[in-house]
XYZ file of C-alpha atoms in Angstrom:
715
model
C -4.753 11.706 9.757
C -6.585 13.977 12.146
C -9.976 13.655 10.540
C -12.443 10.780 10.489
C -14.196 10.102 7.144
C -17.665 8.623 7.330
C -18.773 6.936 4.060
C -18.785 9.742 1.556
C -21.012 12.460 3.157
C -19.326 13.835 6.219
C -15.939 14.562 7.647
C -15.705 14.583 11.392
C -12.882 16.996 12.680
C -13.128 16.674 16.338
C -9.701 15.165 17.038
C -6.549 17.232 17.303
C -4.134 14.380 16.560
C -4.198 11.282 14.379
C -7.287 8.942 14.756
C -6.016 5.454 15.406
C -9.034 3.301 16.224
C -12.864 3.351 15.563
C -15.778 1.096 16.264
C -19.493 1.286 15.723
C -22.809 -0.238 16.934
C -26.501 0.052 15.865
C -29.000 -0.013 18.568
C -32.623 -0.881 17.487
C -35.413 -0.164 19.740
C -39.099 -0.850 18.760
C -37.914 -0.984 15.026
C -36.014 2.442 15.162
C -32.279 2.308 14.636
C -29.754 4.582 16.224
C -26.106 4.487 15.054
C -23.218 5.038 17.414
C -19.660 5.619 16.251
C -16.627 5.734 18.670
C -13.240 6.986 17.678
C -9.908 7.183 19.608
C -6.872 9.134 18.737
C -3.341 9.994 19.904
C -4.654 13.213 21.539
C -5.947 10.908 24.273
C -9.592 11.373 23.353
C -12.415 8.867 22.844
C -15.278 10.571 21.082
C -18.712 9.138 20.827
C -21.104 10.176 17.952
C -24.732 9.317 17.363
C -27.145 9.776 14.624
C -30.383 8.373 13.239
C -31.460 8.149 9.661
C -32.263 11.569 8.256
C -30.614 13.472 11.191
C -27.206 15.057 11.505
C -24.402 13.505 13.328
C -23.758 14.810 16.835
C -21.084 14.289 19.487
C -22.835 12.976 22.658
C -19.740 12.436 24.811
C -15.927 12.925 24.961
C -13.719 10.804 27.265
C -10.434 12.456 27.813
C -7.425 10.350 29.056
C -4.323 12.014 30.597
C -0.971 10.477 29.717
C -2.756 7.389 28.305
C -3.741 6.692 24.739
C -6.616 4.532 23.622
C -5.480 1.617 21.420
C -8.583 -0.453 21.010
C -12.377 -0.049 21.269
C -15.477 -2.252 21.278
C -19.092 -1.112 21.677
C -21.937 -3.650 22.505
C -25.392 -3.954 23.996
C -26.025 -5.594 27.359
C -28.970 -8.043 27.616
C -31.092 -5.666 29.740
C -34.901 -5.454 30.293
C -37.093 -3.922 27.500
C -36.980 -0.070 27.769
C -33.528 -0.107 29.574
C -31.459 -0.917 26.574
C -27.833 -0.293 27.693
C -24.578 0.037 25.669
C -21.248 -0.950 27.238
C -17.997 0.465 25.797
C -14.653 -1.143 26.371
C -11.478 0.881 25.846
C -8.092 -0.752 25.728
C -5.196 1.601 26.490
C -1.523 2.063 26.983
C -1.915 1.811 30.845
C -2.496 -2.000 30.311
C -6.016 -1.594 31.634
C -9.434 -2.090 30.082
C -11.755 0.866 30.791
C -15.579 -0.046 30.774
C -18.232 2.543 30.391
C -22.047 2.108 30.239
C -24.752 4.273 28.611
C -28.487 4.011 28.792
C -29.993 6.208 26.111
C -33.397 6.386 27.786
C -31.856 7.796 30.968
C -28.317 8.824 30.428
C -26.670 11.788 28.552
C -23.132 10.715 29.057
C -21.138 7.390 29.282
C -20.394 6.483 32.884
C -17.158 4.650 33.770
C -18.042 1.570 35.778
C -14.826 -0.596 35.867
C -11.118 -0.749 35.178
C -10.007 -4.354 34.400
C -6.454 -5.303 35.410
C -4.834 -8.361 33.885
C -2.772 -7.651 30.975
C 0.873 -6.834 31.525
C 1.315 -4.653 28.461
C -0.788 -2.537 26.002
C -4.215 -3.758 25.194
C -4.152 -4.009 21.469
C -7.576 -5.370 20.503
C -11.044 -5.825 22.077
C -14.263 -7.353 20.795
C -17.674 -8.186 22.365
C -19.893 -11.219 21.624
C -23.208 -12.334 23.059
C -23.567 -16.161 23.412
C -26.844 -18.074 22.722
C -27.400 -18.138 26.583
C -27.162 -14.309 26.735
C -23.745 -14.264 28.232
C -21.660 -11.311 26.963
C -18.062 -12.251 26.466
C -15.262 -9.644 25.990
C -12.197 -10.908 24.181
C -9.047 -8.815 24.777
C -5.553 -9.293 22.989
C -2.537 -7.672 24.416
C 1.124 -6.812 23.711
C 1.904 -9.463 26.524
C 0.998 -12.205 23.980
C -2.140 -13.253 26.006
C -5.761 -13.348 25.013
C -8.188 -12.890 27.994
C -11.925 -13.682 27.845
C -14.148 -11.745 30.306
C -17.699 -13.053 30.995
C -20.612 -10.706 31.829
C -23.845 -12.177 33.221
C -26.968 -10.792 34.850
C -26.744 -10.760 38.660
C -29.878 -12.498 40.095
C -29.180 -12.271 43.846
C -26.575 -14.877 44.062
C -23.358 -14.210 46.134
C -20.267 -13.315 44.302
C -17.259 -15.281 45.368
C -13.727 -14.077 45.384
C -10.901 -16.411 45.023
C -7.319 -16.600 43.779
C -5.927 -19.356 41.676
C -2.184 -19.277 41.645
C -0.065 -21.119 39.130
C 3.605 -21.676 38.832
C 4.353 -18.502 36.860
C 1.139 -16.580 36.461
C -1.445 -15.369 38.939
C -4.966 -15.494 37.541
C -7.592 -13.421 39.391
C -11.052 -14.843 39.132
C -12.458 -12.019 41.208
C -16.027 -11.076 40.066
C -16.755 -7.344 39.537
C -20.249 -5.912 39.836
C -21.727 -3.479 37.184
C -24.769 -1.613 38.534
C -27.347 -0.166 36.361
C -30.407 1.742 37.528
C -32.669 -1.360 37.943
C -30.339 -4.215 37.071
C -26.943 -5.429 37.948
C -24.292 -7.655 36.174
C -21.196 -9.294 37.359
C -18.080 -9.635 35.260
C -15.483 -12.306 35.751
C -12.325 -13.488 33.893
C -13.361 -16.608 32.148
C -10.227 -17.846 30.446
C -6.648 -16.863 29.516
C -5.433 -18.095 26.160
C -1.769 -18.463 25.433
C -0.449 -19.805 22.243
C 1.134 -16.842 20.400
C 4.804 -16.109 20.758
C 4.541 -12.449 19.872
C 2.067 -9.541 20.610
C -1.541 -10.185 19.729
C -2.741 -7.463 17.528
C -6.359 -8.687 16.714
C -9.233 -10.574 18.217
C -12.395 -11.317 16.175
C -15.386 -13.365 16.999
C -17.208 -15.515 14.375
C -20.219 -13.496 13.206
C -23.764 -14.552 14.150
C -25.398 -16.972 11.587
C -28.726 -18.513 10.948
C -28.924 -22.125 12.299
C -32.175 -24.143 12.160
C -34.080 -20.745 11.580
C -32.534 -19.236 14.610
C -29.819 -16.668 15.214
C -26.756 -18.585 16.442
C -23.452 -17.207 17.834
C -20.695 -19.792 17.125
C -18.036 -19.650 19.977
C -15.032 -19.318 17.689
C -12.461 -16.602 18.245
C -9.890 -15.689 15.608
C -6.640 -14.065 16.807
C -3.784 -12.545 14.839
C -0.238 -12.040 16.024
C 3.105 -10.649 15.112
C 4.463 -14.177 15.235
C 3.231 -14.824 11.695
C 0.247 -16.800 12.756
C -3.551 -16.734 13.057
C -5.286 -19.026 15.622
C -8.898 -20.140 15.815
C -9.961 -20.811 19.424
C -13.136 -22.551 20.668
C -14.353 -24.272 23.815
C -14.306 -28.122 24.042
C -17.978 -28.055 25.233
C -20.572 -25.661 26.750
C -18.407 -25.019 29.836
C -15.236 -26.532 28.481
C -11.682 -25.397 28.115
C -10.789 -23.101 25.440
C -8.232 -24.591 22.913
C -7.059 -23.485 19.561
C -8.484 -25.690 16.858
C -6.518 -24.393 13.859
C -3.430 -22.372 13.143
C -2.878 -20.477 9.880
C -0.051 -18.428 8.512
C 3.516 -19.006 7.364
C 6.165 -21.040 9.066
C 9.645 -19.600 8.596
C 10.249 -17.671 5.409
C 10.456 -13.952 5.115
C 6.909 -12.969 5.946
C 6.317 -10.596 8.868
C 3.478 -10.790 11.331
C -0.256 -10.028 11.045
C -1.809 -6.843 12.039
C -5.303 -7.921 11.932
C -7.740 -10.608 10.917
C -11.574 -11.107 10.359
C -14.119 -13.629 9.621
C -16.371 -13.089 6.597
C -20.043 -12.569 7.286
C -20.685 -16.416 7.077
C -17.509 -17.297 8.877
C -16.415 -19.379 5.811
C -13.509 -17.055 4.926
C -10.772 -15.331 6.840
C -9.064 -12.100 5.700
C -5.898 -11.022 7.388
C -3.589 -8.025 6.687
C 0.129 -8.241 7.270
C 3.299 -6.152 7.343
C 3.958 -6.350 3.572
C 0.795 -4.609 2.654
C -1.139 -7.747 1.505
C -4.501 -9.080 2.444
C -4.288 -12.756 2.934
C -7.411 -14.976 2.374
C -8.220 -18.314 3.659
C -11.368 -20.350 2.760
C -12.896 -23.033 5.077
C -13.581 -26.469 3.460
C -17.348 -27.204 3.313
C -16.831 -30.868 3.981
C -16.316 -32.032 7.570
C -14.137 -31.506 9.552
C -14.541 -27.866 9.078
C -11.153 -27.024 10.674
C -9.485 -27.368 7.279
C -8.802 -24.040 5.541
C -7.248 -23.451 2.191
C -5.143 -20.413 1.136
C -6.812 -18.258 -1.489
C -5.615 -15.448 -3.737
C -5.519 -12.120 -1.826
C -4.818 -8.518 -2.520
C -1.349 -6.916 -2.297
C 0.042 -3.322 -2.436
C 2.485 -0.930 -1.273
C 2.636 0.147 2.379
C 4.267 3.594 1.847
C 4.386 6.412 -0.673
C 4.676 5.024 -4.246
C 7.377 6.994 -5.977
C 7.738 5.700 -9.569
C 6.026 3.675 -12.312
C 7.064 2.408 -15.722
C 5.302 0.197 -18.333
C 6.999 -2.738 -19.960
C 7.650 -1.841 -23.555
C 5.354 -4.708 -24.693
C 2.663 -3.291 -22.533
C 1.833 -6.594 -20.633
C 2.597 -5.214 -17.203
C 4.092 -2.231 -15.259
C 6.414 -1.942 -12.248
C 6.268 0.496 -9.381
C 8.649 1.621 -6.795
C 7.931 2.846 -3.211
C 9.416 4.081 0.049
C 8.562 0.696 1.465
C 11.722 -0.382 -0.301
C 10.021 -2.806 -2.759
C 9.633 -2.781 -6.537
C 6.401 -4.580 -7.711
C 5.143 -5.814 -11.099
C 1.449 -5.698 -11.751
C -0.393 -7.255 -14.752
C -3.850 -7.652 -16.048
C -4.916 -11.248 -15.754
C -7.501 -12.256 -18.168
C -9.014 -15.835 -18.222
C -12.275 -17.496 -18.241
C -12.960 -16.709 -14.559
C -11.650 -13.157 -14.084
C -10.205 -9.998 -15.559
C -8.324 -8.191 -12.801
C -5.012 -6.635 -11.988
C -2.745 -8.635 -9.727
C 0.819 -8.413 -8.488
C 2.703 -10.994 -10.438
C 6.271 -10.408 -9.165
C 8.294 -8.497 -6.617
C 11.574 -8.016 -8.545
C 13.386 -5.895 -5.921
C 13.331 -5.945 -2.036
C 15.798 -3.406 -1.113
C 17.451 -1.853 1.904
C 16.977 1.694 0.743
C 13.855 3.680 -0.102
C 13.223 3.290 -3.846
C 12.758 6.511 -5.757
C 12.050 5.640 -9.411
C 12.096 2.966 -12.106
C 12.553 3.024 -15.945
C 12.379 0.207 -18.306
C 15.361 -0.072 -20.880
C 13.912 -2.812 -23.033
C 11.300 -5.665 -22.524
C 11.998 -7.465 -19.152
C 14.849 -5.240 -18.328
C 14.651 -2.165 -16.052
C 16.850 0.333 -13.974
C 15.889 1.345 -10.540
C 17.026 4.204 -8.306
C 16.998 4.486 -4.655
C 18.182 6.698 -1.695
C 21.795 5.654 -2.706
C 24.434 6.710 -5.203
C 24.048 3.655 -7.398
C 21.629 2.719 -10.345
C 20.783 -0.933 -10.399
C 19.865 -2.853 -13.606
C 17.610 -5.909 -13.368
C 16.504 -8.640 -15.862
C 13.513 -10.836 -15.630
C 14.309 -14.578 -14.992
C 12.939 -17.369 -17.112
C 10.313 -18.357 -14.525
C 8.665 -14.979 -14.517
C 8.552 -14.684 -18.381
C 6.959 -18.238 -18.820
C 4.423 -17.649 -16.143
C 3.581 -14.216 -17.384
C 2.860 -15.628 -20.885
C 0.294 -17.979 -19.280
C -1.273 -15.258 -17.032
C -1.805 -12.750 -19.964
C -2.912 -15.464 -22.359
C 0.085 -14.787 -24.709
C 1.527 -17.940 -25.960
C 4.022 -16.189 -28.270
C 5.424 -14.079 -25.430
C 8.468 -16.418 -24.802
C 9.301 -15.954 -28.500
C 9.527 -12.143 -28.127
C 12.411 -12.461 -25.538
C 16.066 -12.505 -26.295
C 18.093 -15.448 -24.893
C 15.293 -16.957 -22.789
C 16.912 -20.412 -22.362
C 20.136 -18.748 -21.113
C 18.359 -16.732 -18.621
C 18.555 -17.735 -14.892
C 15.651 -19.459 -13.292
C 15.146 -16.972 -10.504
C 17.102 -14.915 -7.919
C 17.794 -14.685 -4.229
C 18.763 -11.863 -1.971
C 21.574 -12.886 0.332
C 21.348 -12.059 4.043
C 22.572 -8.557 4.816
C 23.009 -8.137 0.998
C 21.486 -5.415 -1.350
C 22.040 -7.231 -4.791
C 19.788 -10.038 -5.960
C 21.905 -13.117 -7.051
C 20.879 -15.353 -9.949
C 19.935 -18.925 -9.491
C 20.643 -21.487 -12.268
C 17.994 -24.004 -13.074
C 20.559 -26.777 -13.517
C 21.668 -26.897 -9.878
C 20.953 -25.569 -6.582
C 24.291 -23.550 -6.605
C 23.566 -19.963 -7.668
C 26.006 -18.318 -10.112
C 27.272 -14.786 -9.656
C 26.075 -12.228 -12.186
C 27.430 -8.976 -10.610
C 31.173 -9.059 -10.491
C 32.062 -5.967 -8.518
C 29.479 -6.248 -5.677
C 30.933 -5.256 -2.389
C 27.519 -5.746 -0.776
C 27.567 -9.524 -1.348
C 31.181 -10.274 -0.987
C 31.778 -13.642 0.736
C 28.104 -14.477 1.001
C 26.157 -17.304 -0.441
C 22.677 -17.207 -1.764
C 20.337 -20.005 -0.459
C 17.056 -20.701 -2.254
C 14.869 -23.409 -3.594
C 15.102 -23.386 -7.289
C 12.376 -26.180 -7.618
C 9.972 -24.003 -5.832
C 10.712 -21.008 -8.036
C 10.295 -23.191 -11.196
C 7.004 -24.506 -9.875
C 5.254 -21.167 -9.544
C 2.182 -21.308 -11.859
C -0.597 -18.761 -11.888
C -0.812 -15.623 -9.680
C 1.799 -15.869 -6.858
C 0.721 -15.787 -3.215
C 2.303 -13.125 -0.804
C 4.744 -15.859 0.448
C 5.948 -16.540 -3.031
C 6.237 -12.762 -3.813
C 8.504 -12.341 -0.909
C 10.835 -15.165 -1.505
C 10.877 -16.585 -5.145
C 9.797 -13.785 -7.502
C 12.960 -11.651 -7.326
C 14.778 -10.677 -10.464
C 18.560 -11.073 -10.827
C 20.621 -7.847 -10.701
C 22.928 -7.753 -13.691
C 24.639 -4.372 -13.399
C 25.309 -1.450 -11.080
C 25.995 1.931 -12.443
C 28.225 4.408 -10.430
C 29.262 8.095 -10.824
C 26.809 10.214 -8.715
C 27.957 11.675 -5.498
C 24.612 11.848 -3.702
C 21.249 10.010 -3.503
C 19.467 9.416 -6.725
C 16.371 11.402 -7.656
C 15.438 10.984 -11.389
C 15.966 8.739 -14.403
C 14.961 8.546 -18.089
C 15.524 6.128 -20.958
C 16.197 6.641 -24.622
C 15.489 3.399 -26.453
C 16.400 4.907 -29.883
C 19.894 5.751 -29.025
C 20.295 3.294 -26.164
C 21.096 5.683 -23.532
C 19.747 6.406 -19.988
C 20.043 9.747 -18.168
C 20.083 10.202 -14.442
C 20.400 12.861 -11.770
C 20.920 12.984 -7.967
C 20.218 15.307 -5.122
C 22.076 18.664 -5.491
C 22.724 21.818 -3.556
C 25.164 23.410 -6.152
C 25.768 23.314 -9.864
C 28.484 20.740 -9.715
C 26.224 18.069 -8.047
C 23.299 18.986 -10.426
C 25.065 17.498 -13.415
C 23.099 14.967 -15.544
C 24.931 11.734 -16.212
C 24.241 9.550 -19.269
C 25.075 5.800 -19.536
C 25.138 3.431 -22.542
C 22.607 0.675 -22.244
C 24.735 -1.598 -24.477
C 27.801 -1.904 -22.255
C 26.527 0.179 -19.306
C 29.533 2.585 -19.585
C 29.344 6.190 -18.327
C 29.359 8.575 -21.298
C 30.887 11.950 -21.595
C 30.558 14.760 -20.795
C 28.111 15.334 -17.980
C 25.265 17.749 -18.992
C 25.296 21.031 -17.105
C 22.656 23.798 -16.760
C 21.094 23.422 -13.362
C 22.063 24.761 -9.991
C 19.828 22.557 -7.805
C 18.330 19.033 -7.892
C 16.971 17.895 -11.173
C 13.548 16.602 -10.306
C 12.710 14.945 -13.577
C 14.187 14.006 -16.986
C 12.437 13.051 -20.203
C 13.655 12.135 -23.696
C 11.534 12.965 -26.774
C 9.883 9.996 -28.425
C 12.338 10.095 -31.263
C 15.289 10.402 -28.805
C 16.644 13.685 -30.396
C 15.790 15.867 -27.393
C 16.218 15.601 -23.616
C 14.488 18.008 -21.284
C 15.337 18.425 -17.567
C 13.456 20.306 -14.887
C 14.744 21.297 -11.485
C 14.305 22.809 -7.991
C 15.864 25.931 -9.405
C 12.612 26.658 -11.295
C 14.213 26.374 -14.670
C 14.289 23.693 -17.434
C 17.014 22.754 -19.873
C 16.606 21.447 -23.444
C 19.390 19.288 -24.913
C 19.641 18.206 -28.521
C 21.535 15.295 -29.794
C 24.158 15.759 -32.473
C 26.396 13.304 -34.060
C 28.745 11.837 -31.431
C 32.444 12.761 -31.875
C 33.915 9.877 -29.996
C 32.975 6.372 -28.753
C 32.019 7.517 -25.333
C 30.424 10.706 -26.473
C 26.667 10.744 -26.078
C 26.187 13.671 -28.489
C 23.826 15.890 -26.390
C 24.407 19.442 -25.990
C 22.421 22.228 -24.228
C 20.542 24.335 -26.879
C 18.027 26.274 -24.769
C 17.336 27.029 -21.096
C 14.105 28.454 -19.644
C 15.312 30.389 -16.728
C 12.694 31.175 -14.110
C 10.131 29.284 -16.268
C 7.995 28.896 -13.143
C 7.760 30.676 -9.819
C 8.077 27.519 -7.784
C 9.756 24.107 -8.127
C 9.058 22.231 -11.334
C 8.056 18.691 -10.651
C 7.481 17.025 -13.962
C 7.878 17.301 -17.708
C 6.676 15.291 -20.786
C 7.010 15.534 -24.693
C 4.019 15.230 -26.968
C 4.125 12.082 -29.206
C 5.014 14.042 -32.320
C 8.031 15.721 -30.417
C 6.732 19.249 -31.291
C 5.935 20.319 -27.702
C 7.000 19.607 -24.007
C 5.039 20.514 -21.020
C 6.285 21.442 -17.515
C 4.296 20.971 -14.323
C 5.056 23.150 -11.128
C 4.249 23.685 -7.583
C 3.078 27.169 -8.701
C -0.311 25.451 -9.728
C 0.388 25.698 -13.652
C 1.185 23.597 -16.490
C 3.041 25.342 -19.241
C 3.205 24.305 -22.907
C 6.430 24.995 -24.769
C 6.883 24.650 -28.574
C 10.149 23.430 -30.085
C 10.772 25.529 -33.164
C 12.725 23.873 -36.024
C 13.480 24.860 -39.620
C 14.400 21.922 -41.955
C 15.462 19.934 -39.011
C 17.664 22.655 -37.496
C 16.795 23.915 -33.984
C 15.802 27.518 -33.816
C 14.361 28.023 -30.311
C 11.573 27.411 -27.750
C 8.366 29.461 -27.272
C 5.739 29.525 -24.550
C 2.405 28.423 -26.091
C 0.038 28.174 -23.138
C -0.324 28.406 -19.386
C -2.893 26.259 -17.815
C -3.900 27.054 -14.226
C -5.074 24.684 -11.508
C -6.416 24.970 -8.006
C -3.596 23.032 -6.426
C 0.150 22.434 -7.099
C 0.813 20.107 -10.050
C 2.964 17.280 -9.097
C 2.805 14.848 -12.176
C 1.521 14.395 -15.666
C 1.522 12.101 -18.622
C 0.635 12.324 -22.412
C -0.891 9.544 -24.259
C 0.904 8.241 -27.496
C -2.510 8.105 -29.186
C -3.876 11.276 -30.531
C -7.625 12.145 -30.182
C -9.074 12.449 -33.685
C -7.297 12.421 -37.024
C -5.558 14.959 -39.315
C -5.263 18.634 -38.458
C -8.133 18.433 -35.929
C -6.277 15.860 -33.827
C -5.568 16.645 -30.229
C -3.067 15.532 -27.497
C -4.526 13.670 -24.503
C -2.811 14.837 -21.193
C -3.567 13.648 -17.662
C -2.483 15.752 -14.719
C -2.073 14.913 -11.081
C -2.301 17.345 -8.202
C -0.888 17.651 -4.680
C -4.470 17.234 -3.443
C -4.724 13.846 -5.145
C -7.097 15.136 -7.843
C -6.653 13.972 -11.424
C -7.609 15.872 -14.516
C -7.688 15.179 -18.208
C -6.770 17.792 -20.757
C -6.997 18.101 -24.498
C -4.560 20.153 -26.477
C -3.715 21.316 -29.953
C -2.233 24.415 -31.641
C -5.511 25.083 -33.330
C -7.998 24.322 -30.504
C -5.937 25.460 -27.585
C -5.230 23.547 -24.385
C -8.163 22.917 -22.010
C -9.283 21.054 -18.956
C -12.045 18.616 -20.147
C -12.468 16.410 -17.130
C -11.726 16.251 -13.369
C -12.262 12.891 -11.796
C -14.653 12.446 -8.845
C -12.807 12.535 -5.644
C -13.835 8.926 -4.892
C -11.783 7.787 -7.871
C -8.777 9.944 -7.468
C -6.101 9.800 -4.609
C -6.197 11.034 -1.073
C -2.785 12.587 -1.227
C -0.304 13.921 -3.774
C -0.096 12.116 -7.073
C 3.636 11.300 -7.544
C 3.638 9.695 -11.006
C 1.465 9.183 -13.945
C 2.343 6.839 -16.869
C 0.360 6.009 -20.013
C 0.403 2.555 -21.579
C 2.673 2.500 -24.679
C -0.151 1.612 -26.945
C -3.459 2.367 -25.371
C -5.324 5.047 -23.615
C -4.805 3.378 -20.216
C -2.801 5.052 -17.661
C -1.329 4.290 -14.063
C -1.191 6.694 -11.291
C 0.811 6.296 -8.034
C 0.427 8.456 -4.867
C 1.762 9.354 -1.489
C -1.436 7.591 -0.142
C 0.370 4.342 -0.986
C -2.053 3.342 -3.757
C -1.636 2.496 -7.395
C -4.622 3.055 -9.690
C -5.264 2.001 -13.322
C -7.638 4.002 -15.443
C -8.895 3.487 -18.971
C -10.118 6.394 -21.134
C -12.743 5.744 -23.723
C -14.453 8.157 -26.189
């Protein structure tokens, strides 16, 4: 992203490359506040902005680095005399140095470089200033070299500055004092401490916020650090001039969790929020009772880390699953109880080795996913997920709606170097094999803790989602020659259709599989010359429509199968050059009378299926709806608006810009855009998929911006 968005009122476009780090500070002089914002990017620039309430934002300085990139920033105020208020800016960079600049608004027009601090042996990843109760400014720096350094800045009152070297066995620590000269004052800066405890790069340092204590503002000397070694540490001195030691260590020991990218205290310091590699926000809460070094893990927020490519609702409507280029499939459900009503990730059924491209439920608690591979994979929910979900959604009868619950495995585990989840029996610790012909897992043993999987109650934590909420893989479907692109399910006739990447007509065939015995049905459906981007069955299962990169669509109708492995579908109509650009999506109306196509040519077209006494007669174009951007996705609600002849279809459309629009349509009233969501509610990048709830006017959108959003439409 080359632009910096400030709240909702201005976009700052002064960088020529992605913005990677920002910081801010508000300087208050005689009751008047001036806001400063600093941004750094991969163009080597550090840009400083300034504004006051009611005035426009202006650039006051630009610091240009050559062959060096800023990685971390911190802006703070030095304890100067009244009228000489001075800001100090620290810039951590790829040259392993910390660059210090000062700025006195009353006298300066630009920031002035005053020091370059050496000490770190690798990139400086994080910086933050704090002012202690005795007016010492302390700069904490965290580096790729696994060390945290504390630099102390104090006023220089005429004392001599000593220079000395303290040499240890392996590390030379320089305690040299540096002088910072201002117009009428001077400060000295000295290395105060070097903290070592992390075993991997330190990505974040964060001071405990100031709090009120005995009616006075107090700065607790607690430093929170986050590292790629899967841990957070809280450091504090043993006394006013004591040795810095870590008082508490949080995180995960072992397991499959990756490291932390950042961590922050809450405003009162009683909570910690940390973000990790898997896209989750971890939360810890400090116990109020003494000692206050005890922290308890609390429920956080999770989500995808890359573009979200697919979404499908469970047929019972209790939850939906999503797929992403982050190689995970995630299940989300609305949790309703006495204390909350919110959406949470309740399972991570699949953690794959390929980018996942789509998902489709076959029946309750069974879905098929596709990825950047030639195989379709079938998953079934384990017993532990079903029983826990029934509790979470407050549906005591859910377990009675599931076939063969007692015979389902307890959970699943993914073997090392494997791609297929193995089932785990609840009777013993020895997993049993479900997939017979899995070359990925040959000779490998799944190791897991069934007791832990059985013990999950309530909303899972990130650590549980990574390790014990997988679903067993029960089948793999072969037949395609290239990576998968699209999939659709026909529950009425127990058939799924799929298509893969294609550059010719042979590769663009659509394959159909029986969902009863998972056999490949015959023959392949022909009609396209390039990749089939989307497939959709009509609600009654009688029709299948496909859309393609070749700008055409094909309509197939089901006739009575002539053989056991015959699926019965035949091409009955083809819309050649239906759009002027690639067609991204297609959907049927709930009464099966129309289907819609969405294209990069910025249009949605409505096509009517013409029948006479159940006999197919043709397809006609009814309406062309134009948009400002390319249309990438859409969905149609199963619930009509109104009743009788005046009823209308409800359609939601997603655009390449991230905008989302709602349409109403009918043969009598026409097809019209009735609402476009405010940008703050829509997405920041293209909308990849939209899917309505099977029974309600609730829909899910997923986007290239990595987010999944749930909307509810009321009339």
